[in-house]
XYZ file of C-alpha atoms in Angstrom:
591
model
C 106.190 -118.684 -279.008
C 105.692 -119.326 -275.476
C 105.812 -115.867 -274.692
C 102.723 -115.029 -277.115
C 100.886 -117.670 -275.959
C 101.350 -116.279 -272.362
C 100.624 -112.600 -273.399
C 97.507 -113.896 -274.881
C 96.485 -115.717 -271.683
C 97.330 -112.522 -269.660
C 95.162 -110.251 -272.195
C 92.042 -112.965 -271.456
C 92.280 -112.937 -267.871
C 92.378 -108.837 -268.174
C 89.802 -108.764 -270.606
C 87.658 -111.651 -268.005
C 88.269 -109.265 -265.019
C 86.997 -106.350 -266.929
C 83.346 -108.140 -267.359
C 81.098 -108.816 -264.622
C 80.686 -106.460 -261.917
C 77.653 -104.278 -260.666
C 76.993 -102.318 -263.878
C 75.386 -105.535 -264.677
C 72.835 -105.894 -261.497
C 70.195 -103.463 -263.260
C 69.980 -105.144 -266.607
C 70.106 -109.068 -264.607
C 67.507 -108.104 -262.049
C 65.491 -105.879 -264.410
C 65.098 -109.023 -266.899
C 63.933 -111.318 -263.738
C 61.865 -108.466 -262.212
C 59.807 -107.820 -265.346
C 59.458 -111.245 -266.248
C 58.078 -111.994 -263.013
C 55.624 -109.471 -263.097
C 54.273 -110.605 -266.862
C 54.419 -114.256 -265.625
C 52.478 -113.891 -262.471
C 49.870 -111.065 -263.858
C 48.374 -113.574 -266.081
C 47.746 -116.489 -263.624
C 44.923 -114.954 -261.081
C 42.226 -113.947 -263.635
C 43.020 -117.030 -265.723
C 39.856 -119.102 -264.224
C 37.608 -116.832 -265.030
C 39.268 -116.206 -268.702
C 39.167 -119.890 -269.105
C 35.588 -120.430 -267.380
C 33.982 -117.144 -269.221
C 35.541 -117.419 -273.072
C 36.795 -121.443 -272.796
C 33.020 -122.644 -271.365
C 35.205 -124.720 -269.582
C 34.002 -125.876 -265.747
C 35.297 -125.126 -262.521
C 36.941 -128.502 -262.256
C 38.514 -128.595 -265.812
C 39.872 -125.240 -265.921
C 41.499 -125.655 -262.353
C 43.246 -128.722 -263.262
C 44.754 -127.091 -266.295
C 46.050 -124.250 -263.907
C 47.375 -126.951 -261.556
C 49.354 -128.409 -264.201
C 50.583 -125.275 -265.644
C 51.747 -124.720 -261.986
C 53.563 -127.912 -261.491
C 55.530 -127.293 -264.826
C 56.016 -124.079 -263.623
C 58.035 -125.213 -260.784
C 59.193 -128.389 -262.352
C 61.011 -127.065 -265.302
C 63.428 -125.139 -263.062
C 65.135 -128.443 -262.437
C 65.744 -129.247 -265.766
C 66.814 -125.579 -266.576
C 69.389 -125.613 -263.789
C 70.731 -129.332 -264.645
C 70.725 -128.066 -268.591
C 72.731 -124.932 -267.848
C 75.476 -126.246 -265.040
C 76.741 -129.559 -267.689
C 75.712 -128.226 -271.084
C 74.517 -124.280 -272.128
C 75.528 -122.155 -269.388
C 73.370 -119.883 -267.485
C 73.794 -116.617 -269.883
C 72.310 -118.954 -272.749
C 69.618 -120.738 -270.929
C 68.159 -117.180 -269.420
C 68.146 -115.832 -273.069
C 66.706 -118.778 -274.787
C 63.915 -118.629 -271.715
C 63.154 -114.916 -271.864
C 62.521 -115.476 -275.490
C 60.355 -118.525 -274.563
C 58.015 -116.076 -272.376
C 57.728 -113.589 -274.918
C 56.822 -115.740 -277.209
C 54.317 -117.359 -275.124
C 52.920 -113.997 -274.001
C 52.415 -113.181 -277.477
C 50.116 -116.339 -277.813
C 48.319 -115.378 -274.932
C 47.604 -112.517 -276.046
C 46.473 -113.035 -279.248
C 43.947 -115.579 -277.483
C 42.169 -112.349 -276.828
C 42.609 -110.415 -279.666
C 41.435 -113.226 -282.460
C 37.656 -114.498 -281.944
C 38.620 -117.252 -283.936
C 41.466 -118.430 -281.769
C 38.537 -119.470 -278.866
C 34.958 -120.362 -278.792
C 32.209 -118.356 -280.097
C 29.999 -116.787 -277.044
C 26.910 -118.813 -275.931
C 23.609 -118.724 -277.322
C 21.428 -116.750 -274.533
C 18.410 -118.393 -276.093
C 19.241 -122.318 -275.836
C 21.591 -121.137 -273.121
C 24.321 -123.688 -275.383
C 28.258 -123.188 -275.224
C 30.436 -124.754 -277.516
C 33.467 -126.154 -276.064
C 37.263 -125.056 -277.870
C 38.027 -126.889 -280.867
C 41.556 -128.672 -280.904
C 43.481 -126.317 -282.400
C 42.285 -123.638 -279.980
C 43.102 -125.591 -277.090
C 46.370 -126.237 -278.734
C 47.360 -122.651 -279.037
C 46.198 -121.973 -275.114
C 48.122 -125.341 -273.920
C 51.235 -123.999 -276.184
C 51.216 -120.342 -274.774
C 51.382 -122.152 -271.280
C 54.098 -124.189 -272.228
C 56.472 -121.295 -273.245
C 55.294 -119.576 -270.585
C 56.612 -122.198 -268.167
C 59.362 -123.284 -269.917
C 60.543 -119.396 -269.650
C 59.550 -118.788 -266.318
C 61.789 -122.320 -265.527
C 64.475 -120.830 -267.386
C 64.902 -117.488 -265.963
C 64.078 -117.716 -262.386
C 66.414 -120.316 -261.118
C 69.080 -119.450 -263.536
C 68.981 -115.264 -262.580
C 70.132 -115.775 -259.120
C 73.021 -117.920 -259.921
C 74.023 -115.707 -262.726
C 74.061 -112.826 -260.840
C 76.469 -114.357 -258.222
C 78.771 -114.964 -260.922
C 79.032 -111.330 -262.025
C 80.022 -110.367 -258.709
C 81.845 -113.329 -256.785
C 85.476 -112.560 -256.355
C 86.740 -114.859 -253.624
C 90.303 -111.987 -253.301
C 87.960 -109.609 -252.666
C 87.773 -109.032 -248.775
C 84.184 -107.357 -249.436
C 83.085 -110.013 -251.490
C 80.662 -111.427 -248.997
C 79.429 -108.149 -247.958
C 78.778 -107.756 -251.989
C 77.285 -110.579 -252.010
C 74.839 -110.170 -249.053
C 73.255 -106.851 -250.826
C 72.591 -108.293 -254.398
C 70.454 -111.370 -252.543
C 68.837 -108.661 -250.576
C 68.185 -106.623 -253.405
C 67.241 -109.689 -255.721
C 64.546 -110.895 -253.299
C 63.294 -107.286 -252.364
C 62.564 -106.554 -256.368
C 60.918 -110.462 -256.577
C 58.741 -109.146 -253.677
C 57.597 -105.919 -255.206
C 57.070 -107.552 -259.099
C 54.531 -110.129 -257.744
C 52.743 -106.788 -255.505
C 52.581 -104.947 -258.972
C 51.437 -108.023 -260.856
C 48.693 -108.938 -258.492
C 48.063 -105.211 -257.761
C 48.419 -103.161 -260.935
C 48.582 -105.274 -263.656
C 45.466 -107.301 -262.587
C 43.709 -103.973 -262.306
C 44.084 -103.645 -265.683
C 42.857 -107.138 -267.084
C 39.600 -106.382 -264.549
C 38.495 -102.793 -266.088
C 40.455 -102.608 -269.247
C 39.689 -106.712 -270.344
C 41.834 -109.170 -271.271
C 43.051 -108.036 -274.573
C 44.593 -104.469 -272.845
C 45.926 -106.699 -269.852
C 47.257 -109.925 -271.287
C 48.828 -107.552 -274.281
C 50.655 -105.106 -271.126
C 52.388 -108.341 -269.793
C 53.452 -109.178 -273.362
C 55.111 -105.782 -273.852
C 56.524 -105.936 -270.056
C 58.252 -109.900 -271.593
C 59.646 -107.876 -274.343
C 61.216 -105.114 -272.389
C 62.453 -108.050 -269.870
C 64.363 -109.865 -273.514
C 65.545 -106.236 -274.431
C 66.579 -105.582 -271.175
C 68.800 -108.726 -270.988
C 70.323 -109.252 -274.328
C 71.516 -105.339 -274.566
C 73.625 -106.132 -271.770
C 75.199 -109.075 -273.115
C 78.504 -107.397 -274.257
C 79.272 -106.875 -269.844
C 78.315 -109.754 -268.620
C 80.940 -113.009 -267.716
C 79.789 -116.137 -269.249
C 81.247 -118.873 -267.191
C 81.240 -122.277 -268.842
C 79.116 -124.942 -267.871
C 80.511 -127.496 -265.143
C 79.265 -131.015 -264.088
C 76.029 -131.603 -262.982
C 75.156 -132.927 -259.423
C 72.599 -134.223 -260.903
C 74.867 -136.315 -262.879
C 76.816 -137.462 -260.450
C 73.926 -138.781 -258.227
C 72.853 -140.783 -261.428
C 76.556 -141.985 -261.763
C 76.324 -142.918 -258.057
C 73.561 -145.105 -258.483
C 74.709 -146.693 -261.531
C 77.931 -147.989 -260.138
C 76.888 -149.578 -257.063
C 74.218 -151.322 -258.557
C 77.151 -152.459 -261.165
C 78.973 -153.029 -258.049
C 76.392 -154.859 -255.596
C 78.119 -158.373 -255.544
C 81.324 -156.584 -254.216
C 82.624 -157.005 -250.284
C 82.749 -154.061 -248.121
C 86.461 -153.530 -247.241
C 87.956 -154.400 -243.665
C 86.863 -150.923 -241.144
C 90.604 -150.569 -240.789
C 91.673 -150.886 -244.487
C 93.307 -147.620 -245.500
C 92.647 -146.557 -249.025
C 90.139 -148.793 -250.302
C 87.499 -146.025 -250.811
C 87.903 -143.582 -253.698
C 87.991 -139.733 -252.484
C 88.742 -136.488 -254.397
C 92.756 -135.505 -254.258
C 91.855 -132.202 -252.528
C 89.366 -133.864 -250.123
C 89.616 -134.943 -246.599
C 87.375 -137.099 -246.388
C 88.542 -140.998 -246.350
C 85.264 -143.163 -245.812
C 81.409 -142.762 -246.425
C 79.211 -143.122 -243.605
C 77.501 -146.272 -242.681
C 73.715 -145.562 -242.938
C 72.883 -146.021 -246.527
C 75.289 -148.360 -246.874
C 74.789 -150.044 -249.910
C 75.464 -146.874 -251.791
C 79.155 -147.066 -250.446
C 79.855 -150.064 -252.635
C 79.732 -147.114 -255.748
C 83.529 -145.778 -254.205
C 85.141 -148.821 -253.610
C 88.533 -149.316 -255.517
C 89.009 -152.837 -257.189
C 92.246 -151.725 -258.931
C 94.029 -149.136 -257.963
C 96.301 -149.368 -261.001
C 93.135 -148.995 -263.552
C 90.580 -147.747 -261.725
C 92.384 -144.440 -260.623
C 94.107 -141.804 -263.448
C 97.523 -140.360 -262.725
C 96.021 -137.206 -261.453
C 94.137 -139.171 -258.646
C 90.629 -138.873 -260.268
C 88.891 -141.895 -261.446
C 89.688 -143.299 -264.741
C 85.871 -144.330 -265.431
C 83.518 -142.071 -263.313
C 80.571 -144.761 -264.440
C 82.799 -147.310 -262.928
C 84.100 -146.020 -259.806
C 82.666 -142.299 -257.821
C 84.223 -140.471 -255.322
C 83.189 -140.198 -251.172
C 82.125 -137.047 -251.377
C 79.271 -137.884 -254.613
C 78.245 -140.772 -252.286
C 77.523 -138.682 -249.131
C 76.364 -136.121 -251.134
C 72.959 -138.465 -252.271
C 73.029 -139.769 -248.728
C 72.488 -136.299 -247.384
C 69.950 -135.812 -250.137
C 67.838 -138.907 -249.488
C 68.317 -138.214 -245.952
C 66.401 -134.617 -245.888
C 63.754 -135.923 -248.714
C 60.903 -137.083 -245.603
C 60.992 -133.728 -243.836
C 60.945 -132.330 -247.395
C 57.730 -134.609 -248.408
C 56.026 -132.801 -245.435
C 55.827 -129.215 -246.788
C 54.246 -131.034 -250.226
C 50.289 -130.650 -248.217
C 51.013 -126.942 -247.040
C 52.003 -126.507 -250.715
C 48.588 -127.987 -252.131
C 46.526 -125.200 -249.745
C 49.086 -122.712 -250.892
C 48.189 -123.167 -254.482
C 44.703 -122.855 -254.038
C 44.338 -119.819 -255.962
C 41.081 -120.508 -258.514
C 38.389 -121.144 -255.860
C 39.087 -117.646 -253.956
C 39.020 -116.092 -257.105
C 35.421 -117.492 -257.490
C 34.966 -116.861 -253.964
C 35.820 -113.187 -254.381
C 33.991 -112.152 -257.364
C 30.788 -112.927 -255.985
C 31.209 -110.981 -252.773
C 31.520 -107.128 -252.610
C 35.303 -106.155 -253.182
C 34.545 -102.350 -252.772
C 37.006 -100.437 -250.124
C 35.234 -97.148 -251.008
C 32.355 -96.331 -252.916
C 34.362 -95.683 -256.329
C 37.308 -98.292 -255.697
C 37.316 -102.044 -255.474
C 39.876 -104.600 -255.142
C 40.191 -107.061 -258.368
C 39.251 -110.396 -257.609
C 42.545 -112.164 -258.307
C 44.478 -109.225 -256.201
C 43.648 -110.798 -253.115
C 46.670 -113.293 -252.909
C 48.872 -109.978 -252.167
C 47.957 -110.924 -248.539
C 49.942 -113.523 -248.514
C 53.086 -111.509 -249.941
C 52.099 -109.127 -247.593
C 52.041 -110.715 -244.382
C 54.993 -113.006 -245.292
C 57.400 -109.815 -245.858
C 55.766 -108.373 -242.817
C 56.610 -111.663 -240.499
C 60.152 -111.801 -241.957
C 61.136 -107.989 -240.896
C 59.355 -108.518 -237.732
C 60.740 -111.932 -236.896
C 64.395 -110.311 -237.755
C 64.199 -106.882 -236.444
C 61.942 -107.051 -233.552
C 60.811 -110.453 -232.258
C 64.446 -112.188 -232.210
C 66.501 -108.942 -230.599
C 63.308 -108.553 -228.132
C 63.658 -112.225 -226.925
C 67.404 -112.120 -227.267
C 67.327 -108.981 -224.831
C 64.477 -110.597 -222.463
C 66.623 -113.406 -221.370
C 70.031 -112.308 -221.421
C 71.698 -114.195 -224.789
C 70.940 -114.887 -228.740
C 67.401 -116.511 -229.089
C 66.735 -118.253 -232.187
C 63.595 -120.392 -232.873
C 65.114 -123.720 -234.075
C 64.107 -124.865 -237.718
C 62.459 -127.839 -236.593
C 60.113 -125.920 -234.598
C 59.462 -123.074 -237.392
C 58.533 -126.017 -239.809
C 55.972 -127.388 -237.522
C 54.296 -123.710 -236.594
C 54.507 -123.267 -240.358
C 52.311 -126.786 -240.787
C 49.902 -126.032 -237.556
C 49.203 -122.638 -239.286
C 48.519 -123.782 -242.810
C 45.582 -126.336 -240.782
C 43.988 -123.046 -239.237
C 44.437 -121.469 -242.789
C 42.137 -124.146 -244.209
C 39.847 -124.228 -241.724
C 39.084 -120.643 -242.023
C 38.512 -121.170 -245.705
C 36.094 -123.498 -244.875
C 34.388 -121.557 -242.330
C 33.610 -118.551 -244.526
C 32.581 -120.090 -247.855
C 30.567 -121.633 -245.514
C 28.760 -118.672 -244.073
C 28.756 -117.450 -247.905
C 27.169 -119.853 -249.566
C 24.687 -119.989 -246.440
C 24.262 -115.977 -247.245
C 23.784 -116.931 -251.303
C 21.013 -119.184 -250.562
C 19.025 -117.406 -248.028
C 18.912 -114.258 -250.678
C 17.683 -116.884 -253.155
C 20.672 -116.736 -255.616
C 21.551 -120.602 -255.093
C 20.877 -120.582 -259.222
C 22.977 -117.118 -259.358
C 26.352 -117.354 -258.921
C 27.746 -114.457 -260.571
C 25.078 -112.609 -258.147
C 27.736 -110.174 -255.400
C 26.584 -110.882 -252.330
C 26.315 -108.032 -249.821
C 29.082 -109.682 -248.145
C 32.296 -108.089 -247.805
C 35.256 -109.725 -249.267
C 37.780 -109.140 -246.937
C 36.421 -111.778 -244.674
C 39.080 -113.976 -247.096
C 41.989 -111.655 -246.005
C 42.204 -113.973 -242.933
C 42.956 -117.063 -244.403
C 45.397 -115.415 -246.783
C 47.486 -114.012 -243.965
C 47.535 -117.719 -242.092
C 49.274 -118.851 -245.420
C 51.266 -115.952 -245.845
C 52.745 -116.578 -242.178
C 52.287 -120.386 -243.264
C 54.854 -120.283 -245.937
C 56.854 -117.830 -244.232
C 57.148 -120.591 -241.289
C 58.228 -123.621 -243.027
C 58.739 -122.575 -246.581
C 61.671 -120.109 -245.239
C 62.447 -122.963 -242.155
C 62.947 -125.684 -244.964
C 64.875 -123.691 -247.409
C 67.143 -123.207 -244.232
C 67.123 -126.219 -243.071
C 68.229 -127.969 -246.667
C 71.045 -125.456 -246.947
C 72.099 -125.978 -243.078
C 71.965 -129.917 -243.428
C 73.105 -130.352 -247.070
C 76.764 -130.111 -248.057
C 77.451 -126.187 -249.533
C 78.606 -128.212 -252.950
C 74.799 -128.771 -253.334
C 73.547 -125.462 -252.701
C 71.499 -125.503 -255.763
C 69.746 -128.173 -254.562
C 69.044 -127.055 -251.541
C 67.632 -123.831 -253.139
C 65.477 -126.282 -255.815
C 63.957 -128.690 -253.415
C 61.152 -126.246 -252.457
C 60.433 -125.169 -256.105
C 60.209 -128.776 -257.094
C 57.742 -129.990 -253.654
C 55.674 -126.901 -255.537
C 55.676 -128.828 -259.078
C 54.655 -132.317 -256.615
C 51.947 -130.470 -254.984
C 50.332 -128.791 -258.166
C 49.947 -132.595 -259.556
C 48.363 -133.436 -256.615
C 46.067 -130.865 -255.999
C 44.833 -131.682 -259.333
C 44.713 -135.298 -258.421
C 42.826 -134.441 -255.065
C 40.355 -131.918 -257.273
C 39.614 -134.693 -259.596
C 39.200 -137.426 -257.189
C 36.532 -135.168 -255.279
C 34.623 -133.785 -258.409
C 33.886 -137.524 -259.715
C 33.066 -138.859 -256.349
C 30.954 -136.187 -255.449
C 29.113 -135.609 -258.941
C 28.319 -139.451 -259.412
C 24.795 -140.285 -259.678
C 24.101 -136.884 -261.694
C 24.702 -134.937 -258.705
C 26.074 -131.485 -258.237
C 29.772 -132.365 -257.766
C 31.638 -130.076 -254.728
C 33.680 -128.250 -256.972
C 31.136 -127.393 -258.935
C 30.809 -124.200 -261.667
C 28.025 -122.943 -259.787
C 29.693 -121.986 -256.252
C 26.241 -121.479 -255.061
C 25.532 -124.864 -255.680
C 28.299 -126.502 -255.155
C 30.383 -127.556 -251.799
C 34.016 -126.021 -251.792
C 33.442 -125.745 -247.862
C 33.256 -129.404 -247.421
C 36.398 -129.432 -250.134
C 38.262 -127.312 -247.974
C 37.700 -129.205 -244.580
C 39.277 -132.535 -246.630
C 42.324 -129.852 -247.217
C 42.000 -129.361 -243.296
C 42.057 -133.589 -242.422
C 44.915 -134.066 -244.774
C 46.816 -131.128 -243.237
C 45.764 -132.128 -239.701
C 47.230 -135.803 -240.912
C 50.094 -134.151 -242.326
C 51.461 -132.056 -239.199
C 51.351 -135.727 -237.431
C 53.855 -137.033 -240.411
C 56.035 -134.116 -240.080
C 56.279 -134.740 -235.781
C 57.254 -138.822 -236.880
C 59.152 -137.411 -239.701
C 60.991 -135.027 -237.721
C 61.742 -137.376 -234.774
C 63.150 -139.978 -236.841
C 65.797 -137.151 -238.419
C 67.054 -136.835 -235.081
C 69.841 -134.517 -234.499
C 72.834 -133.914 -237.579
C 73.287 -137.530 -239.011
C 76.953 -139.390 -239.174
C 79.150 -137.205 -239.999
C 82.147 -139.043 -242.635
C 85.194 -140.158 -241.836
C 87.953 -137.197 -242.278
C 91.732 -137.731 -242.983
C 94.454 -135.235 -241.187
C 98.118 -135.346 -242.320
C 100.270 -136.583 -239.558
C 103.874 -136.893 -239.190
C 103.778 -140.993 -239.960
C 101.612 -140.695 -242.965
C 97.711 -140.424 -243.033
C 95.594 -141.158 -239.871
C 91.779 -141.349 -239.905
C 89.434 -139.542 -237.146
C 85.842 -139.234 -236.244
C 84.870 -135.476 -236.446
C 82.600 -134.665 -233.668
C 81.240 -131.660 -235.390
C 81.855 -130.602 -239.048
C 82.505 -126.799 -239.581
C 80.468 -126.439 -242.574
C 77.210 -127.122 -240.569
C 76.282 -123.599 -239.222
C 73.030 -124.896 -237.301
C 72.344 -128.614 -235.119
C 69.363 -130.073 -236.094
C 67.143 -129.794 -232.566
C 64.077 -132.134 -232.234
């Protein structure tokens, strides 16, 4: 009997080390790739859908895009926390792709059914009727799935990937490794060029109905793509959530507050993992230690060493693990501003489609294709910045040069300021030009004005983002313990989902202080009339502010905090010793 049960264990493992494996990279990064470029087709246009066949104003229909933004990058949290305790990633990246299509599909028949939006306004009373409920309801619910799919698949790809290909015996497993990220990120690069490129191309001189129903057909290739794979692919089962055990952190040493801390030299009173080295938490943050305290060793810990009751009693390592978390969160709040300018994509849309997009006298560039600058000159700075700037310096004085994160953060903050005030500075000069041709009541009007005076200020956020955005990712990997990877590789998604709230808070705050007293408001639907220069210099102030937050922010971080307490085998039993340096830091925090 034993025998069987051992040959079918064997046949498992065989039949587990057949799966996996490249075959499976085209089919993974094929479902992410089109997705992506569905997804982020249908977000540029989308004012001017929503202002032209919604009625809706400036104002109302950028605060809907802000929100469908911040659940955009929000829902990738819950996706990630969902699949690592409950579904697994194969399941969650399904159930999403589906999501998208689905929402795609309701998107696109948005455009295809007159009755699923309001009539067109009457040119005589110049009257538009706003959307009824239910139409509102079936744009809000084609967001929705899009987001929730978009949450689902992106954060979950990556990961998923990895698994097909990590085999720690492998001696080229790292090298492996190394060339799926690199090609992962290089297709995530080229899907969001085609989808603010090509596919926007299409909305702009084919309409809505052609474009929004190409992205729908690109989602169902993307679910096709996916699922016909399904037979190679290794499902790993779902494991505990960090997530979970930060909650269960926080839930025992509140449960826990009225307890005394143990004596400094007390051996064994703290709670660690059996395969861990680590005997004591650190002391800043020190109330949280009180969560990995032992009260009785004979019920409190199982005979395997783990806790009997992980709501009752949580290891070292969870503890520092929310330490290092809370620890990072101020530097992280600082990239939230940079993210508000970065998601600034309606009003240069408006900006753009009243100025003259022509490059040659039969081709012009689409109004919402403009962001590509950014991609642009953030892939440029990163292959510059690696190939040429770095060796260059490196070779100049005579060993390795590298720009500490710290400092790429703050360039990344000073350059999203000069971003914004460029912004200002040309709607400025074209709303001057729109009212000295008399079209201040004429905003769909295009100005002889060329629109590649906003190239500028999209290459400043390009560089921007690749500054900090790539700096902070770093940084939360370097300072964070590798166990929370995934977090580290979250945190800027979800400062994204904070900012797109906020934006939307700032945009609301300004349109009702400005518009009071039956004024024209600064974010108003006529750009002619209203002030998104003076909108974008309060963008400047706040950044301005901001980059003086992230030099207090970044001075009180100091250099790598307290490291915790490790435990080395020696010949009279255990012995505890201050590490100096831990090994799995790979960069030192420098002010």
């Amino acid at each position: 009997m034993e025998d069987k049960m051992e040959e079918s264990s064997d046949r498992r493992e065989m039949w587990r080390s057949k799966k996996g494996g490249l075959i499976t990279m085209p089919f993974i990064i094929g479902n992410e790739s089109l997705e992506k470029v569905a997804g982020y087709a249908v977000v540029p246009n989308m004012i001017l859908y929503l202002i032209k066949d919604y009625h809706m104003s400036v104002a109302k229909g950028t605060n809907i895009l802000f929100y469908w933004q911040a659940a955009t990058n929000f829902t990738p949290i819950l996706a990630a926390f969902v699949a690592d305790s409950y579904l697994g990633r194969f399941l969650i990246i399904g159930f999403a792709s589906i999501c998208s299509l689905l929402g795609m599909i309701l998107l696109w028949l948005t455009a295809m059914v007159p009755e699923s939006k309001p009539p067109t306004c009457d040119l005589l009373t110049q009257r538009c009727r706003s959307p009824t409920a239910a139409q509102m309801s079936l744009l809000i619910s084609s967001f929705v799935l899009i987001s929730i799919g978009a949450g689902g698949v992106r954060p979950c790809s990556l990961a998923f990937g990895a698994d097909q290909l990590d085999q720690r015996d492998n001696p080229k497993n790292d090298r492996v490794l190394e060339s799926f990220f690199g090609w992962y990120y290089a297709s995530a690069a080229i899907s969001v060029l085609i989808a603010l490129t090509g596919i926007v191309y299409i909305q702009d001189h084919l309409g809505y109905r052609v474009g929004f129903g190409v992205s729908a057909i690109l989602m169902l290739l993307s679910v096709l793509v996916f699922f016909i794979a399904s037979p190679l692919y290794l499902k790993l089962n779902p494991s505990k959530s960090l997530l979970t055990g930060f909650l269960q952190v926080m839930v025992v040493a509140y449960k826990n507050r009225n307890l005394t801390f143990p004596l400094p030299d007390s051996t064994g009173s703290y709670h660690h993992r059996r395969d861990s080295n680590i005997a004591a938490p650190t002391h800043k943050l020190r109330f949280l230690n009180k969560a990995c305290i032992i009260k009785n060793p004979g019920q409190d810990i199982a005979s395997d060493g783990s806790a009997s009751n992980p709501w009752s009693l949580c290891a070292v390592e969870q503890v520092e693990e929310l330490k290092a978390l809370i620890k990072v969160l101020p530097l992280w709040s600082t990239g939230i501003i940079m993210s508000i300018n970065l998601s600034q994509n309606s009003f240069p849309v408006l900006q753009a489609s009243s100025m003259d997009r022509h490059l040659t006298t039969k081709f012009q560039i689409p109004a919402g294709s403009y962001g590509m600058f950014n991609i642009i000159s953030l892939a440029l700075w990163v292959i510059l910045y690696d190939r040429a700037i770095l060796p260059m310096a490196s070779k100049l004085k005579g060993k390795p040069v590298r720009f500490s994160v710290k400092l790429r953060m703050g360039i990344g903050l000073f350059l999203t300021c000069l971003a914004m005030a460029v912004s200002a500075v040309v709607e400025n000069a074209r709303r001057r030009k729109a009212i000295r041709e008399g079209f201040l009541n004429n905003p769909h009007t295009v100005l002889n004005m060329s629109a590649l005076w906003l190239v500028p200020q999209f290459c400043l956020n390009g560089l921007a983002e690749a500054f900090t955005a790539i700096g902070q990712t770093e940084f939360f990997y370097s300072e964070l313990p590798k166990s929370m990877s995934s977090i580290a590789a979250a945190l800027f998604g979800l400062g994204l989902a904070v900012a797109n709230l906020l934006a939307s808070v700032v945009v609301s705050i300004i349109d009702d202080i400005t518009s009071r007293g039956g004024k024209e408001g600064w974010v108003s639907s006529n750009i002619n009339k209203g002030r998104i220069d003076s909108y974008y210099w309060v963008l400047t102030i706040l950044s301005v502010i901001n980059l003086l937050y992230y030099f207090v922010c970044a001075w009180a971080y100091g250099p790598c905090g307290d490291q915790p307490t490790k435990v080395t085998r020696a010949r009279n039993g255990l012995r505890k010793e201050e590490l100096a340096n831990l090994g799995t830091k790979e960069m030192k925090c420098k002010a």
